[in-house]
Coordinates of C-alpha atoms and ligand atoms in Angstrom, one line a residue:
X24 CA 0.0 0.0 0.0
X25 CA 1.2 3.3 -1.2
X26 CA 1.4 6.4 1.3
X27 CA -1.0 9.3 -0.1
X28 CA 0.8 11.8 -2.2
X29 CA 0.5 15.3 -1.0
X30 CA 2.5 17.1 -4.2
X31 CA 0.2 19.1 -6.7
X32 CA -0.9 21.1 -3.4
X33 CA -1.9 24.3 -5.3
X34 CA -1.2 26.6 -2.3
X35 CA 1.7 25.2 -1.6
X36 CA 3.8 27.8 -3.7
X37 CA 1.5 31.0 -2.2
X38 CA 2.8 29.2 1.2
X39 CA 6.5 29.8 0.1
X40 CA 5.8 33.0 -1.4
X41 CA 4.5 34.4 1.5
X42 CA 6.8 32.9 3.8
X43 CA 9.6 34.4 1.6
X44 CA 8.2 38.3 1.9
X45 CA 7.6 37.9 5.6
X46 CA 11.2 36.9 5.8
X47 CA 11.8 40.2 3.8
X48 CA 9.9 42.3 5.5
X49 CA 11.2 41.4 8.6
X50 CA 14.5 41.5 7.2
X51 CA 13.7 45.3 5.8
X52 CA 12.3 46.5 9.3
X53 CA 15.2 45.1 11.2
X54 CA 17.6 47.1 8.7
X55 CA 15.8 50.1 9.2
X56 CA 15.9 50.1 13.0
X57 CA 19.8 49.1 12.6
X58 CA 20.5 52.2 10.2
X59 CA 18.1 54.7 11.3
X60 CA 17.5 56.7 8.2
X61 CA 17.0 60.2 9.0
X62 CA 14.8 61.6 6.4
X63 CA 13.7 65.0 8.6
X64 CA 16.3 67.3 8.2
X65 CA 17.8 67.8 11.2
X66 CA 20.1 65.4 10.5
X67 CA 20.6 64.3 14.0
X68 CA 20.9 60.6 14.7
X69 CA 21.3 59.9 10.6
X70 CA 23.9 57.3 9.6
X71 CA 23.1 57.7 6.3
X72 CA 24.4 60.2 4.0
X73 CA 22.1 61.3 1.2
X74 CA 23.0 63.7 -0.9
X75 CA 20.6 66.2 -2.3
X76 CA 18.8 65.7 1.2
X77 CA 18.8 68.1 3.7
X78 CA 20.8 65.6 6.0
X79 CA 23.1 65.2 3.0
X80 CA 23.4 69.5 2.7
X81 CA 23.8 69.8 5.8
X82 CA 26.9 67.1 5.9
X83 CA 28.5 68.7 3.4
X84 CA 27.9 72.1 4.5
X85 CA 29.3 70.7 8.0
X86 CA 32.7 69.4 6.0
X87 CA 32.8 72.8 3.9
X88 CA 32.4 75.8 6.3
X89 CA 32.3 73.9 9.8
X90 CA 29.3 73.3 12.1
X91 CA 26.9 75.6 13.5
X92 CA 29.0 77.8 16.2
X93 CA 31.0 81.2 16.7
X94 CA 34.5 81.2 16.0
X95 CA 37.1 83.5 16.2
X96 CA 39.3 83.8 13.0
X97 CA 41.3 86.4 13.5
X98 CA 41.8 88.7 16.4
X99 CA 38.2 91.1 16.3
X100 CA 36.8 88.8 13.5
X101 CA 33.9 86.2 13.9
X102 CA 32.5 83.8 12.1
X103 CA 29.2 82.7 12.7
X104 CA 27.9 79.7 11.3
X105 CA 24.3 79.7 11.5
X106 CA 21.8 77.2 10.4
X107 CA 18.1 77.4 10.8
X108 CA 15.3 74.9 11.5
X109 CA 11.6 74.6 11.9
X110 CA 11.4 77.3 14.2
X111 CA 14.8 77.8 15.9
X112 CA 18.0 79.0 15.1
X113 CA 21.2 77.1 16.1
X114 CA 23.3 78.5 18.1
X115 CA 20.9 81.1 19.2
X116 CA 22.8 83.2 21.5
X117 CA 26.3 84.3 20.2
X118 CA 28.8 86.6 22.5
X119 CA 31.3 88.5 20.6
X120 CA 33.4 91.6 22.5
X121 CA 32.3 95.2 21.4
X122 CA 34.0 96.8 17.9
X123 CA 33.9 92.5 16.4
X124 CA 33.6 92.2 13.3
X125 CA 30.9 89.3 12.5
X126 CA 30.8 87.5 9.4
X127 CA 27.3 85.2 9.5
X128 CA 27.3 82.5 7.1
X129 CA 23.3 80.9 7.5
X130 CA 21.7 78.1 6.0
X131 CA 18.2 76.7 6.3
X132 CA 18.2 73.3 7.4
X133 CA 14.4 73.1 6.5
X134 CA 12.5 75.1 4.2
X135 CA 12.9 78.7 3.7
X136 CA 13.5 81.1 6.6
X137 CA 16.4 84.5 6.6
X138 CA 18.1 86.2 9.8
X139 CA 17.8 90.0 10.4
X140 CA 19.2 91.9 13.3
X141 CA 17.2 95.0 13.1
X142 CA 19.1 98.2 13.3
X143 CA 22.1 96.5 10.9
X144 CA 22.9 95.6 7.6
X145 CA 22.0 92.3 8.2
X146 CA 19.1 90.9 6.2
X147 CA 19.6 87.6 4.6
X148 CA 17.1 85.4 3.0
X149 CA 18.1 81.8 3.4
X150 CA 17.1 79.4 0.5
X151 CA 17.2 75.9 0.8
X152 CA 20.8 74.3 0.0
X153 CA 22.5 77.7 -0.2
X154 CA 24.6 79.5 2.1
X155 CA 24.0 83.3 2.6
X156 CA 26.5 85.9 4.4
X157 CA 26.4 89.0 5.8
X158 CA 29.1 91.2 7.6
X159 CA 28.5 93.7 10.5
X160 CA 30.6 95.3 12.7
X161 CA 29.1 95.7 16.8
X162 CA 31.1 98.4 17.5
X163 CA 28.5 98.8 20.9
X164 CA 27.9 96.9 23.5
X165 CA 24.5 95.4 24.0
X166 CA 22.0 92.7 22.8
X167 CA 21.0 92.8 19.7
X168 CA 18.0 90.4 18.8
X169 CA 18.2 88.8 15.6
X170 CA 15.0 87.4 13.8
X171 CA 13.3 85.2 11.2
X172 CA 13.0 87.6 8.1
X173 CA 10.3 85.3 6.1
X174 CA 7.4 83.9 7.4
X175 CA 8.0 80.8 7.4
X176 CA 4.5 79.2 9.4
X177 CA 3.0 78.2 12.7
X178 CA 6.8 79.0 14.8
X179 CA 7.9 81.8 13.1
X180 CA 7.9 84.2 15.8
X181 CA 9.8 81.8 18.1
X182 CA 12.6 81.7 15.7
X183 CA 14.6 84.6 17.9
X184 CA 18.4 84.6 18.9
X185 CA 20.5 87.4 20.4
X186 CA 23.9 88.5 19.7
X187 CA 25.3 89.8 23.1
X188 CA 27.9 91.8 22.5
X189 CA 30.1 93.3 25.9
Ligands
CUA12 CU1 11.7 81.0 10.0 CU2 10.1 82.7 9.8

């Protein structure tokens, strides 16, 4: 007596198949908690680059004029790298002594924003994947707010800084 034959099962291949993309899809979500892609903009956290991104702007903008930050880089002359986000400003409170000269090189990190510091020549309109600059020269002491320049939603009016200059 023969044992029954179970080949020919018609679901037997949808059985496989299915198996197969749960193995995938598993595989896929494990991969993704492993690499954490970034895709806001901050940037923060990503271990992937992508370039044309705003993570991947922002890395290269990181390599080419240095992080977000004051620096002196030359005696009385600053640099202020300054990036801007949905609805902040980073840094957001930069000390310089009185008569610095301030370079500010912005970029938005999401969307479109711009920096103004009322009262100075400084009035920038930052585009997406661009870097603006402006130069001013705090000859007093004193804080000088500095503001979001383009409406730019919901948080625009918390996007505020100050430049304290003593
Ligand atoms: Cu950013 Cu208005």
């Amino acid at each position: 007596m023969e044992p029954p034959k179970h080949h020919g099962d018609p679901l037997a291949g949808m059985y496989v198949l299915a198996a197969i993309f749960l193995f995938v899809g598993g595989l896929v979500v494990v991969m993704m908690m492993f690499l954490r892609p970034n895709w806001d903009s901050r940037g923060e956290g990503a271990n992937l680059y992508i370039p044309g991104t705003s993570a991947g702007f922002m890395r290269e903008t990181e390599i080419k004029i240095g992080p977000p930050g004051v620096r002196e880089v030359s005696p009385g002359k600053y640099e202020v790298i300054l990036a801007a986000y949905n609805w902040s400003f980073s840094p957001n409170e930069i000390h310089v002594p009185a008569g610095s000269e301030v370079t500010f090189r912005a970029y938005s990190a999401e969307d479109y924003h711009g920096v103004m510091i009322p009262g100075t020549n400084v009035f920038i309109s930052l585009l997406q994947q661009e870097v603006s600059e402006a130069t001013h020269t705090f000859t007093e002491a004193g804080e000088y707010l500095f503001v979001c320049s383009y409406y730019c939603g919901g948080g625009h009016g918390s996007m505020v800084g100050r430049v304290i200059v003593n």
